[in-house]
């Protein structure tokens, strides 16, 4: 497969949404308006942790245009994707500052917003849990008094009653204690960083109506349309077939729109006004404080090795700041555990990964799903242990890199099919970053240049029954419509799927028409557009649909040409005889069936149907973590070179590079853009992004004026991206998922470069000049 010459796969085809987006013609959810549209705004908690004593809506009802006010007592139940622990509207008590307490529905948005300020809520403050370390203490205040009684939506979540532990995932491989006693060199190190925001350009928004027949029609900027159907069915007792979800193209998501949050609120709002169409759109401040964010992370890592540098034992304790509710943080806790070691062969592993409740905004999926966090901790520890062993950091990684024949922490056996070539990635990164010229070089007066490297890996942690479907309908001109429920959120998935289809059918890309929006009434089921799984799942479904269509084309053509279907092949818009390609029939002449000169017609329209479901995946054992959680692991390496001013610790990122083994790369241009964008994002929260909480647990830096996103001009002056292509036997044309991977190693390699530059261990993010100075001052005391 690696030597096959493709016609579309592997080519830098232009994104099919490029023109529409660049000309500003895309209509997002928030752009929609229509006469009679009603607007919903949220009343948000002004307390971080408090009992709700009363909610007075008297003055709000006097505001013009107000049609309904919904409070938590009207739906006093809990929902959630993994553990049902979150009320759509707080009742009895609030658990974070900015939590929705009530909804006001009015004719105009400004009327609804004005009325929210007239709702008076009386609170009784409760003790605040303001960090995961505090939450982990035995005498800590409880964020959830009834944690052990919540309904589990999936099995592998393990809340612990009477604590702030929302889930506890264990990995036990080999015999850690015995191996640790035999280690000749060891290290123990601690790491931490705070929650932060997704900063998608499009804030979260939705609109919902309940039509007279009882159908609930949802328009949303969601990555998970079928999850919306599932949640509304499970928790609101609406028949699945009566829930219609529409998803347009999305203005950025990065995992933050993979959960279900606003849709239940908008449904309650619509129901309160007799099913009328209600729009709910968060402003930027609400999107940063009320909506879910990216997890915070504390880690303690112990690594043990022989004096030659061979790793033999690793112990990992991860405390994930889930915030007030578990949401997807419970799943991230599991994902962090199953890949806890990074891409290294460690025979003896002990991991405890905890999902911790705090009184912070609740956390959800973020690009990388816990892997940028664990990679930062693992890769910093690898650099520090290499220094203790007096081994070059790159050689240390080459010595311990995972390979076919090894096993993962969950004891999945790795083969040439399900693991990429880490060694090739490391060697290529070493060459491109010019590692051999020295990790730290004096570059001028008060200036030093330094390099840092990090390896990374990730499996696609989907549900064991995650699936996708695709439908192909042929037009009279021989072109093909591709319909599937993969969501286009800027990653270029639909372009890649069109390339896969073009390759299978032997067609030009211009003959493939892809439905960019998703409508669950017409598109076949797809699990979700998350976990770097869409190219794999939807790609396999598209290939299956193409095979189905090809069989139909051959059947019709065989009748027309009076031969056996086995004698035919498809390509260049024709179905032709293999021994003599000049003898055949145009696809356009049989796409809607074939009509003889007599008027007699046969077969009818070609409609290809395909599907794919994950295979051979298993749940993780609760006691040991044993299991097969994903279909493959993609591996890669990232590196940066920085220049630092030793007087004030300001620094410039000179070069950034990513080397990834993603199997066959379907579109090298969009894949390169993915890696560059991912690294930019990883460097952004490594250099400045985090929520700053006061002692009351209130976020102080909301709004993009004072939330320090990496600005234009602060990115690396040079980006280098290359791919190592080790095809995956079960991927579409050998492809693995790559969407999240550009972000994973960036914070770690930046921290390694800066630690080398100042000769101090920098183990907390973000790495601002002030934080570097503080670490240097502590070291010099």
XYZ file of C-alpha atoms in Angstrom:
781
model
C 0.000 0.000 0.000
C 2.839 2.373 0.872
C 4.211 2.110 -2.689
C 0.864 2.502 -4.457
C 0.424 5.615 -6.563
C -2.856 7.323 -5.694
C -4.748 9.799 -7.831
C -6.379 11.811 -5.036
C -5.191 10.415 -1.717
C -1.908 12.009 -0.725
C -2.536 15.111 -2.832
C -2.892 18.672 -1.436
C -6.451 19.159 -2.684
C -8.022 22.538 -1.908
C -10.482 22.460 0.957
C -14.000 22.288 -0.378
C -15.191 24.944 2.098
C -12.343 27.368 1.353
C -14.186 29.705 -1.019
C -17.365 29.860 1.046
C -15.453 30.699 4.214
C -12.985 33.129 2.660
C -15.804 35.106 1.044
C -17.786 35.276 4.286
C -20.770 33.359 2.926
C -20.936 30.765 5.705
C -23.918 31.223 8.024
C -23.255 30.084 11.564
C -25.934 29.374 14.166
C -25.675 32.848 15.654
C -26.190 34.524 12.278
C -29.766 33.277 11.990
C -32.769 35.488 12.619
C -36.418 35.332 11.599
C -39.583 37.210 12.587
C -41.015 35.805 15.792
C -37.688 34.439 17.010
C -37.491 34.669 20.802
C -34.328 35.145 22.832
C -33.181 33.463 26.020
C -30.560 34.789 28.423
C -29.186 33.242 31.585
C -29.306 34.399 35.164
C -25.921 33.359 36.516
C -24.735 32.672 40.013
C -22.864 35.446 41.797
C -21.616 32.966 44.388
C -19.017 30.221 43.986
C -20.524 27.719 46.419
C -23.771 28.470 48.185
C -27.248 27.242 49.032
C -30.059 28.842 47.042
C -32.512 30.205 49.598
C -34.897 31.929 47.181
C -35.278 33.242 43.641
C -37.457 36.355 43.284
C -38.630 37.008 39.711
C -41.205 39.697 40.533
C -39.298 42.640 39.062
C -38.099 40.651 36.065
C -41.677 39.886 35.050
C -42.364 43.637 34.895
C -39.735 44.138 32.165
C -41.101 44.648 28.637
C -41.062 41.686 26.276
C -40.587 38.988 28.925
C -42.524 35.838 28.028
C -41.177 33.219 30.442
C -38.798 32.702 33.353
C -37.512 29.199 34.028
C -35.847 28.149 37.304
C -34.200 24.947 38.449
C -37.226 23.771 40.426
C -39.052 23.333 37.123
C -36.595 20.578 36.146
C -34.918 19.375 39.371
C -32.921 16.552 37.813
C -29.316 15.857 36.876
C -27.861 15.192 33.431
C -24.398 14.383 32.129
C -22.563 12.491 29.365
C -20.708 10.061 31.665
C -22.092 10.657 35.152
C -25.445 12.416 35.620
C -24.302 14.936 38.228
C -25.176 18.352 36.707
C -28.568 20.076 36.814
C -29.194 22.125 33.639
C -30.252 24.928 36.006
C -28.904 24.948 39.548
C -31.392 24.051 42.251
C -30.839 23.794 46.002
C -27.271 25.083 45.591
C -24.737 26.503 43.141
C -21.265 25.026 42.688
C -19.350 27.610 40.626
C -19.407 31.333 39.937
C -21.406 31.900 36.747
C -23.488 28.721 36.969
C -26.924 29.085 35.288
C -29.650 29.640 37.880
C -32.560 30.745 35.695
C -33.526 31.522 32.088
C -35.400 34.591 30.921
C -37.172 34.371 27.553
C -38.154 37.616 25.852
C -39.066 39.021 22.444
C -35.686 40.724 22.027
C -32.218 39.817 23.281
C -31.682 43.131 25.075
C -35.024 42.710 26.852
C -34.073 39.265 28.100
C -30.665 40.502 29.225
C -32.173 43.459 31.078
C -34.659 41.206 32.846
C -31.918 38.814 34.039
C -30.486 41.681 36.053
C -33.832 42.065 37.832
C -33.942 38.471 39.100
C -32.962 38.451 42.753
C -31.349 35.335 44.194
C -30.708 34.947 47.912
C -27.779 32.705 48.844
C -26.240 31.163 51.939
C -22.471 30.908 51.263
C -20.714 27.552 51.735
C -17.001 26.755 52.127
C -15.153 26.897 48.807
C -12.913 24.224 47.291
C -10.413 26.226 45.248
C -7.838 23.638 44.120
C -7.484 19.928 43.439
C -4.987 19.612 46.267
C -7.535 21.066 48.675
C -10.262 18.868 47.173
C -8.136 15.772 47.789
C -7.825 16.399 51.517
C -9.927 14.143 53.747
C -11.535 17.058 55.598
C -12.252 19.125 52.464
C -15.725 20.624 52.009
C -17.837 18.475 49.698
C -18.823 19.917 46.342
C -21.288 17.018 45.925
C -22.727 15.493 49.069
C -24.489 12.767 47.045
C -21.670 11.841 44.641
C -22.126 8.129 45.219
C -25.805 8.241 44.257
C -25.608 9.764 40.775
C -26.690 7.691 37.786
C -23.873 6.287 35.675
C -24.397 6.857 31.966
C -21.438 4.643 31.101
C -19.962 1.907 33.258
C -16.311 2.895 33.629
C -16.750 5.891 35.901
C -16.122 5.406 39.616
C -17.205 8.242 41.932
C -16.307 7.840 45.586
C -19.043 8.743 48.075
C -18.110 11.133 50.874
C -15.210 12.647 48.901
C -14.600 15.070 46.031
C -13.489 12.224 43.772
C -15.738 12.084 40.700
C -13.896 9.068 39.312
C -10.772 7.052 40.070
C -9.037 5.090 37.303
C -6.277 2.614 38.141
C -3.487 1.142 36.014
C -1.513 -1.766 37.460
C 1.030 -3.401 35.146
C 3.844 -5.635 36.361
C 5.108 -5.217 39.930
C 5.962 -1.590 40.542
C 7.069 -1.891 44.172
C 9.552 -4.682 43.495
C 10.883 -2.959 40.375
C 11.227 0.383 42.192
C 13.413 -1.243 44.836
C 15.726 -2.499 42.087
C 16.096 0.863 40.304
C 19.608 2.333 40.274
C 18.473 5.886 39.605
C 15.104 7.455 40.424
C 13.336 10.778 40.251
C 10.137 12.197 41.730
C 8.712 15.457 40.410
C 5.507 17.499 40.670
C 3.673 19.502 38.011
C 0.621 21.732 37.818
C -1.339 24.195 35.726
C -4.737 25.808 35.915
C -7.956 25.569 33.943
C -8.188 27.603 30.748
C -10.511 28.413 27.854
C -11.051 26.939 24.389
C -11.186 30.423 22.808
C -13.130 29.307 19.735
C -13.978 32.289 17.536
C -17.635 31.278 17.543
C -19.147 31.280 21.009
C -21.604 28.544 21.931
C -25.100 29.058 20.583
C -28.239 27.106 19.807
C -31.876 27.521 18.922
C -34.739 25.146 19.652
C -38.398 24.905 18.776
C -41.104 22.336 19.455
C -43.416 22.184 16.469
C -47.158 21.429 16.720
C -46.589 17.724 15.999
C -44.288 17.471 19.016
C -41.021 17.289 17.110
C -38.104 19.030 18.825
C -36.000 20.824 16.232
C -32.509 21.819 17.367
C -29.970 23.950 15.526
C -26.629 24.006 17.301
C -22.883 24.519 16.895
C -22.190 21.079 18.312
C -19.683 18.360 17.535
C -22.181 15.729 18.691
C -25.634 15.918 17.067
C -26.585 12.356 17.948
C -25.484 12.915 21.545
C -27.979 15.792 21.686
C -30.680 13.349 20.584
C -29.521 10.856 23.218
C -29.518 13.406 26.052
C -32.940 14.847 25.206
C -34.307 11.318 25.017
C -32.679 10.058 28.226
C -33.384 13.001 30.479
C -36.477 14.671 28.973
C -38.279 11.519 27.795
C -38.617 12.686 24.181
C -38.796 9.959 21.558
C -35.534 9.776 19.617
C -37.370 9.933 16.285
C -39.037 13.192 17.324
C -35.686 14.966 17.846
C -34.195 16.576 14.741
C -30.748 18.126 15.051
C -29.185 20.443 12.463
C -25.498 21.370 12.582
C -24.045 23.969 10.180
C -20.345 24.505 9.758
C -18.812 25.471 13.088
C -16.522 28.394 13.845
C -14.012 26.441 15.914
C -14.631 24.013 18.737
C -11.462 22.216 19.934
C -13.525 19.754 21.961
C -15.471 22.446 23.797
C -18.578 21.821 21.711
C -18.440 18.059 22.040
C -20.538 18.106 25.186
C -24.228 18.975 25.562
C -24.849 22.150 27.540
C -27.072 24.844 26.009
C -29.450 22.541 24.121
C -31.337 21.320 27.235
C -31.597 24.920 28.457
C -32.962 26.126 25.121
C -35.418 23.211 25.095
C -36.729 24.225 28.542
C -36.986 27.818 27.311
C -38.935 26.827 24.195
C -41.234 24.598 26.206
C -41.944 27.497 28.569
C -43.221 29.639 25.674
C -45.380 26.994 24.046
C -42.742 25.544 21.735
C -41.851 28.773 19.942
C -38.420 29.134 18.346
C -35.941 30.302 20.992
C -32.344 31.312 20.421
C -29.689 31.157 23.133
C -26.259 32.577 22.384
C -23.482 33.154 24.901
C -21.439 36.325 24.848
C -17.664 36.010 25.200
C -17.586 36.457 28.976
C -20.323 33.841 29.438
C -18.517 31.500 27.069
C -15.428 31.774 29.264
C -17.041 31.416 32.696
C -20.462 29.780 32.391
C -19.638 27.318 29.614
C -17.267 24.398 30.230
C -13.528 24.956 29.953
C -10.280 22.987 29.688
C -9.198 20.906 32.686
C -6.618 21.877 35.254
C -3.977 19.297 36.061
C -1.693 18.339 38.932
C 0.724 15.434 38.575
C 3.329 13.585 40.575
C 5.586 11.295 38.564
C 8.172 8.811 39.771
C 10.494 7.177 37.247
C 13.126 4.557 37.942
C 15.867 3.319 35.630
C 19.075 1.333 35.441
C 22.341 3.283 35.451
C 22.509 2.675 31.680
C 19.207 4.533 31.304
C 16.736 1.715 30.755
C 13.347 2.612 32.316
C 11.938 -0.175 34.448
C 9.322 1.460 36.721
C 6.929 4.388 36.594
C 4.356 5.685 39.055
C 1.890 8.381 38.040
C -0.603 10.268 40.199
C -2.865 12.577 38.215
C -5.331 14.995 39.820
C -7.593 16.511 37.177
C -9.513 19.650 38.063
C -12.972 18.731 36.831
C -14.531 21.842 38.288
C -18.051 21.667 39.646
C -19.229 18.737 37.487
C -17.621 15.685 35.913
C -18.906 16.186 32.331
C -16.108 14.904 30.033
C -13.415 15.280 32.706
C -14.358 11.794 33.913
C -13.499 10.488 30.442
C -10.291 12.546 30.309
C -9.312 10.996 33.641
C -9.554 7.586 32.008
C -7.715 8.709 28.864
C -4.855 10.146 30.914
C -4.507 6.864 32.769
C -4.463 4.541 29.779
C -1.655 6.508 28.064
C -0.028 7.598 31.343
C 3.558 6.638 30.471
C 3.862 8.519 27.216
C 5.311 6.506 24.284
C 7.837 4.612 26.390
C 8.320 0.943 27.174
C 8.000 0.644 30.961
C 7.410 -2.912 32.211
C 6.132 -1.911 35.652
C 3.483 0.795 35.851
C 1.322 2.129 38.672
C -1.124 4.921 37.903
C -3.899 6.577 39.904
C -5.863 9.102 37.886
C -8.472 11.116 39.793
C -11.305 13.284 38.520
C -11.598 15.901 41.267
C -14.574 18.136 42.010
C -13.758 21.763 42.845
C -15.781 24.982 42.869
C -14.350 26.056 39.521
C -16.192 26.212 36.183
C -16.662 22.641 35.031
C -14.240 21.159 32.513
C -14.878 19.284 29.307
C -13.013 17.920 26.309
C -10.143 19.933 24.925
C -8.004 19.105 21.912
C -5.777 16.240 23.026
C -8.171 14.960 25.706
C -5.739 15.078 28.635
C -2.656 14.191 26.597
C -1.030 17.658 26.401
C -1.256 17.697 30.193
C 0.194 14.255 30.860
C 2.815 14.743 28.114
C 4.038 17.931 29.773
C 4.562 16.067 33.048
C 6.083 12.943 31.489
C 8.447 14.786 29.152
C 9.689 17.168 31.824
C 10.438 14.131 34.009
C 12.272 12.437 31.144
C 14.536 15.462 30.678
C 15.267 15.700 34.397
C 16.037 11.994 34.719
C 18.280 12.115 31.647
C 20.213 14.915 33.337
C 20.642 12.831 36.520
C 21.838 9.889 34.411
C 24.127 12.145 32.374
C 22.523 10.872 29.155
C 21.588 13.032 26.184
C 17.792 13.617 26.312
C 17.314 12.472 22.721
C 19.342 9.307 23.231
C 17.392 8.617 26.426
C 14.149 8.733 24.436
C 15.532 6.550 21.660
C 16.649 3.994 24.231
C 13.188 3.762 25.827
C 10.835 4.511 22.934
C 7.907 2.157 22.484
C 7.980 -0.270 19.547
C 6.087 -3.214 18.062
C 6.351 -6.116 20.467
C 5.961 -3.901 23.528
C 2.682 -3.374 25.385
C 0.781 -0.298 26.511
C -0.004 0.490 30.176
C -3.323 -1.309 29.674
C -1.330 -4.293 28.327
C -2.508 -4.010 24.729
C 0.063 -5.725 22.550
C 1.575 -3.422 19.951
C 2.281 -4.480 16.386
C 3.585 -2.804 13.267
C -0.074 -2.139 12.414
C -1.258 -0.345 15.549
C 1.826 1.701 16.488
C 3.800 4.102 14.313
C 7.571 4.449 13.990
C 8.670 6.597 16.938
C 12.378 6.073 16.272
C 12.155 7.558 12.784
C 10.213 10.527 14.169
C 12.864 11.182 16.830
C 15.785 10.918 14.438
C 14.162 13.240 11.912
C 13.300 15.804 14.592
C 16.865 15.620 15.901
C 18.145 16.386 12.416
C 15.751 19.271 11.683
C 16.299 21.009 15.027
C 20.088 20.662 14.637
C 20.309 18.980 18.006
C 23.958 17.976 17.624
C 25.138 21.606 17.572
C 24.248 21.763 21.269
C 21.103 22.114 23.363
C 22.184 25.470 24.834
C 24.292 28.046 22.997
C 25.357 31.571 23.908
C 23.923 33.701 21.107
C 24.979 37.202 22.128
C 25.307 39.529 25.066
C 22.749 38.408 27.684
C 21.193 36.048 25.135
C 21.066 32.260 25.000
C 19.483 29.902 22.515
C 18.137 26.593 23.747
C 16.270 23.625 22.295
C 13.690 21.310 23.770
C 12.175 18.108 22.489
C 9.175 16.009 23.458
C 7.725 12.769 22.193
C 4.006 12.094 22.382
C 1.367 9.514 21.611
C -2.376 9.105 21.802
C -4.948 6.491 21.005
C -8.445 7.329 19.823
C -10.440 6.681 22.989
C -13.857 6.154 21.496
C -16.780 4.133 22.768
C -16.362 0.445 22.017
C -19.360 0.717 19.677
C -18.435 4.057 18.091
C -19.616 4.077 14.500
C -20.287 6.116 11.398
C -22.359 5.782 8.244
C -22.327 7.279 4.764
C -24.798 7.558 1.879
C -23.870 8.194 -1.760
C -26.437 9.309 -4.299
C -25.476 9.512 -7.973
C -26.656 12.381 -10.171
C -27.657 12.241 -13.834
C -24.321 13.781 -14.858
C -22.369 11.022 -13.093
C -21.363 13.149 -10.124
C -21.886 11.910 -6.571
C -23.415 13.434 -3.449
C -21.721 12.346 -0.198
C -23.825 12.584 2.938
C -22.546 11.743 6.421
C -22.758 13.176 9.935
C -19.105 14.090 10.396
C -19.087 17.727 11.522
C -16.992 20.322 9.705
C -15.538 22.525 12.430
C -12.479 23.796 10.598
C -10.396 20.629 10.529
C -11.041 19.775 6.862
C -12.697 16.397 7.472
C -15.184 16.690 4.630
C -12.405 17.458 2.147
C -10.522 14.356 3.259
C -13.672 12.225 2.987
C -14.236 13.547 -0.534
C -10.655 12.559 -1.426
C -11.205 9.054 -0.064
C -14.372 8.732 -2.139
C -12.736 10.154 -5.260
C -9.926 7.637 -4.890
C -12.300 4.683 -4.474
C -14.446 5.680 -7.455
C -11.559 6.821 -9.650
C -13.229 10.223 -10.052
C -12.034 13.794 -10.064
C -12.660 15.753 -6.859
C -14.873 18.201 -8.732
C -17.358 15.372 -9.318
C -17.817 14.829 -5.563
C -20.405 17.024 -3.821
C -20.307 16.922 -0.025
C -23.174 18.038 2.184
C -21.441 20.400 4.606
C -24.308 20.775 7.075
C -25.647 17.877 9.113
C -29.278 16.914 9.582
C -29.869 13.875 11.785
C -33.120 13.103 9.977
C -31.246 12.352 6.753
C -27.638 11.552 7.678
C -26.821 8.115 9.089
C -25.724 7.825 12.688
C -22.225 8.907 13.678
C -20.840 8.635 17.217
C -19.322 12.122 17.538
C -16.764 14.302 15.741
C -14.133 13.997 18.453
C -11.109 11.866 19.418
C -9.344 12.248 16.052
C -11.702 9.512 14.903
C -13.655 11.006 11.999
C -11.229 10.213 9.191
C -10.968 6.668 10.529
C -14.656 5.971 11.254
C -16.338 8.070 8.571
C -13.558 7.254 6.102
C -14.180 3.532 6.515
C -17.925 4.142 6.145
C -17.331 6.111 2.920
C -15.175 3.294 1.547
C -17.900 0.801 2.428
C -20.520 2.962 0.694
C -18.260 3.267 -2.347
C -17.875 -0.512 -2.512
C -21.649 -0.831 -2.350
C -22.090 1.721 -5.153
C -19.399 0.096 -7.278
C -21.178 -3.255 -6.998
C -24.387 -1.611 -8.232
C -22.582 0.151 -11.074
C -21.005 -3.101 -12.176
C -24.320 -4.919 -11.970
C -26.103 -2.375 -14.183
C -23.175 -2.111 -16.587
C -22.906 -5.910 -16.839
C -26.504 -6.058 -18.057
C -25.900 -3.265 -20.572
C -22.585 -4.669 -21.806
C -23.721 -8.304 -21.627
C -20.849 -9.541 -19.518
C -20.127 -10.642 -15.968
C -19.746 -7.971 -13.219
C -16.408 -9.611 -12.329
C -15.085 -8.597 -15.763
C -15.637 -4.886 -15.064
C -13.792 -2.068 -13.335
C -14.730 1.534 -12.477
C -12.737 4.714 -13.114
C -12.551 8.011 -15.015
C -16.323 8.308 -15.017
C -16.829 4.972 -16.738
C -17.511 1.301 -16.077
C -15.296 -0.619 -18.461
C -14.106 -4.091 -19.413
C -10.827 -4.945 -17.675
C -9.202 -6.646 -20.693
C -10.334 -3.878 -23.055
C -10.984 -0.485 -21.328
C -12.227 0.989 -24.595
C -15.344 -1.148 -24.224
C -17.570 0.299 -21.506
C -20.343 2.651 -20.505
C -20.352 6.136 -18.995
C -21.414 6.337 -15.351
C -23.741 9.215 -16.210
C -25.639 6.872 -18.548
C -26.354 4.345 -15.777
C -26.357 6.492 -12.611
C -30.179 6.742 -12.688
C -30.614 3.327 -14.235
C -30.336 2.480 -17.927
C -32.964 3.013 -20.592
C -32.833 1.007 -23.843
C -33.848 2.583 -27.165
C -37.132 0.706 -26.836
C -37.875 2.622 -23.648
C -37.376 -0.402 -21.402
C -35.501 0.633 -18.228
C -33.517 -1.332 -15.657
C -32.034 -1.023 -12.134
C -32.670 2.660 -11.205
C -30.581 5.188 -9.283
C -27.284 4.156 -7.755
C -27.470 4.746 -3.998
C -24.437 3.530 -2.088
C -24.811 2.832 1.618
C -21.922 2.121 3.979
C -21.152 1.878 7.670
C -18.306 1.093 10.022
C -18.171 0.303 13.730
C -15.178 -0.011 16.037
C -14.009 -3.577 16.403
C -12.300 -5.593 19.110
C -12.209 -2.773 21.683
C -12.846 -3.635 25.318
C -13.609 -1.751 28.541
C -10.770 -1.310 31.042
C -10.715 -3.548 34.087
C -11.533 -1.497 37.199
C -8.733 -2.965 39.324
C -5.860 -3.097 36.826
C -6.872 -1.063 33.778
C -6.368 -4.109 31.560
C -8.086 -3.765 28.198
C -7.891 -2.531 24.630
C -9.185 1.057 24.677
C -8.338 2.130 21.146
C -7.712 0.813 17.618
C -4.229 2.299 17.170
C -1.704 4.742 18.629
C -0.226 7.593 16.608
C 3.224 8.729 17.725
C 5.230 11.848 17.069
C 7.854 14.318 18.181
C 7.776 18.070 18.627
C 10.665 20.436 19.250
C 11.279 24.148 19.632
C 14.247 26.461 19.657
C 14.011 29.618 21.745
C 16.171 32.637 22.418
C 16.034 34.001 25.959
C 17.232 37.281 27.459
C 18.961 36.369 30.718
C 18.260 39.811 32.218
C 14.461 39.820 32.193
C 13.659 36.242 31.026
C 11.705 37.383 28.009
C 12.036 34.955 25.143
C 11.294 34.456 21.458
C 10.319 31.162 19.847
C 12.599 30.889 16.826
C 11.583 27.526 15.458
C 8.888 24.935 16.016
C 8.652 21.551 14.396
C 6.357 18.540 14.382
C 7.155 15.077 13.059
C 4.137 12.751 13.145
C 3.515 9.199 12.070
C -0.159 9.387 11.129
C -0.171 6.467 8.740
C -1.062 7.430 5.175
C -1.603 11.186 4.996
C -4.720 11.770 2.890
C -4.161 15.504 2.354
C -0.655 16.717 3.239
C -1.613 20.396 3.062
C -4.548 20.227 5.482
C -2.541 17.861 7.693
C 0.312 20.366 7.810
C -2.145 23.123 8.710
C -3.512 20.910 11.486
C -0.037 20.448 12.957
C 0.856 24.133 12.743
C -2.454 25.225 14.241
C -2.147 22.640 16.982
C 1.363 23.679 17.907
C 0.289 27.327 17.957
C -2.492 26.383 20.372
C -0.181 24.318 22.590
C 2.388 27.110 22.735
C -0.376 29.586 23.530
C -1.453 27.939 26.754
C 2.163 27.085 27.542
C 3.220 30.726 27.338
C 0.322 32.504 28.962
C -3.154 30.983 28.976
C -4.792 30.119 32.266
C -7.709 31.213 34.400
C -6.684 33.301 37.373
C -8.879 32.598 40.409
C -9.180 34.810 43.463
C -9.540 33.310 46.926
C -13.313 33.085 46.361
C -12.869 30.932 43.251
C -13.930 33.671 40.822
C -12.178 33.912 37.447
C -10.470 37.304 37.238
C -9.365 37.395 33.602
C -12.513 36.957 31.502
C -12.729 38.550 28.088
C -10.082 38.478 25.392
C -8.581 41.822 26.456
C -6.974 40.272 29.515
C -6.895 36.575 28.668
C -3.370 36.093 27.272
C -3.787 34.177 24.019
C -0.646 33.960 21.881
C -0.911 36.923 19.532
C 0.039 37.197 15.887
C 3.795 37.695 15.631
C 4.506 35.726 18.807
C 4.347 32.369 17.051
C 7.550 30.607 15.945
C 9.308 32.456 13.151
C 9.674 29.101 11.398
C 7.330 26.111 11.434
C 8.530 22.764 10.110
C 6.108 19.877 9.657
C 6.902 16.452 8.248
C 5.161 13.102 8.280
C 6.408 9.572 8.689
C 3.907 7.305 6.969
C 3.527 3.828 8.456
C 0.152 2.720 7.044
C -2.420 1.265 9.420
C -3.887 -1.896 7.912
C -7.440 -1.101 9.023
C -7.421 2.641 8.306
C -8.853 4.150 5.099
C -5.952 3.783 2.644
C -3.761 3.264 5.730
C -4.649 6.523 7.525
C -4.806 7.056 11.272
C -6.420 10.028 13.023
C -4.220 13.116 13.414
C -6.541 16.016 14.298
C -5.455 16.542 17.902
C -1.814 15.626 17.690
C -0.250 18.999 16.861
C -1.107 20.370 20.294
C 0.079 17.479 22.466
C 3.828 17.915 22.762
C 4.141 21.677 22.363
C 3.963 22.754 26.045
C 6.458 20.045 27.020
C 9.124 20.870 24.454
C 8.840 24.594 25.249
C 9.271 23.869 28.969
C 12.266 21.651 28.209
C 13.916 24.351 26.106
C 13.385 27.073 28.719
C 14.516 24.791 31.544
C 17.733 24.172 29.620
C 18.141 27.900 28.953
C 17.985 28.913 32.634
C 19.276 25.601 34.072
C 16.259 25.412 36.388
C 13.389 22.903 36.353
C 10.281 24.738 35.121
C 7.423 22.455 36.080
C 4.416 24.778 36.221
C 2.557 26.300 33.303
C 2.242 28.857 31.868
C 5.848 29.908 31.336
C 5.782 33.680 31.568
C 8.937 35.757 32.126
C 7.691 36.441 35.655
C 7.160 32.763 36.472
C 10.598 31.880 35.079
C 12.179 34.632 37.194
C 10.394 33.360 40.285
C 11.629 29.796 39.675
C 15.193 31.035 39.201
C 14.983 33.099 42.400
C 13.756 30.086 44.390
C 16.529 27.918 42.954
C 19.190 30.489 43.880
C 18.034 30.937 47.473
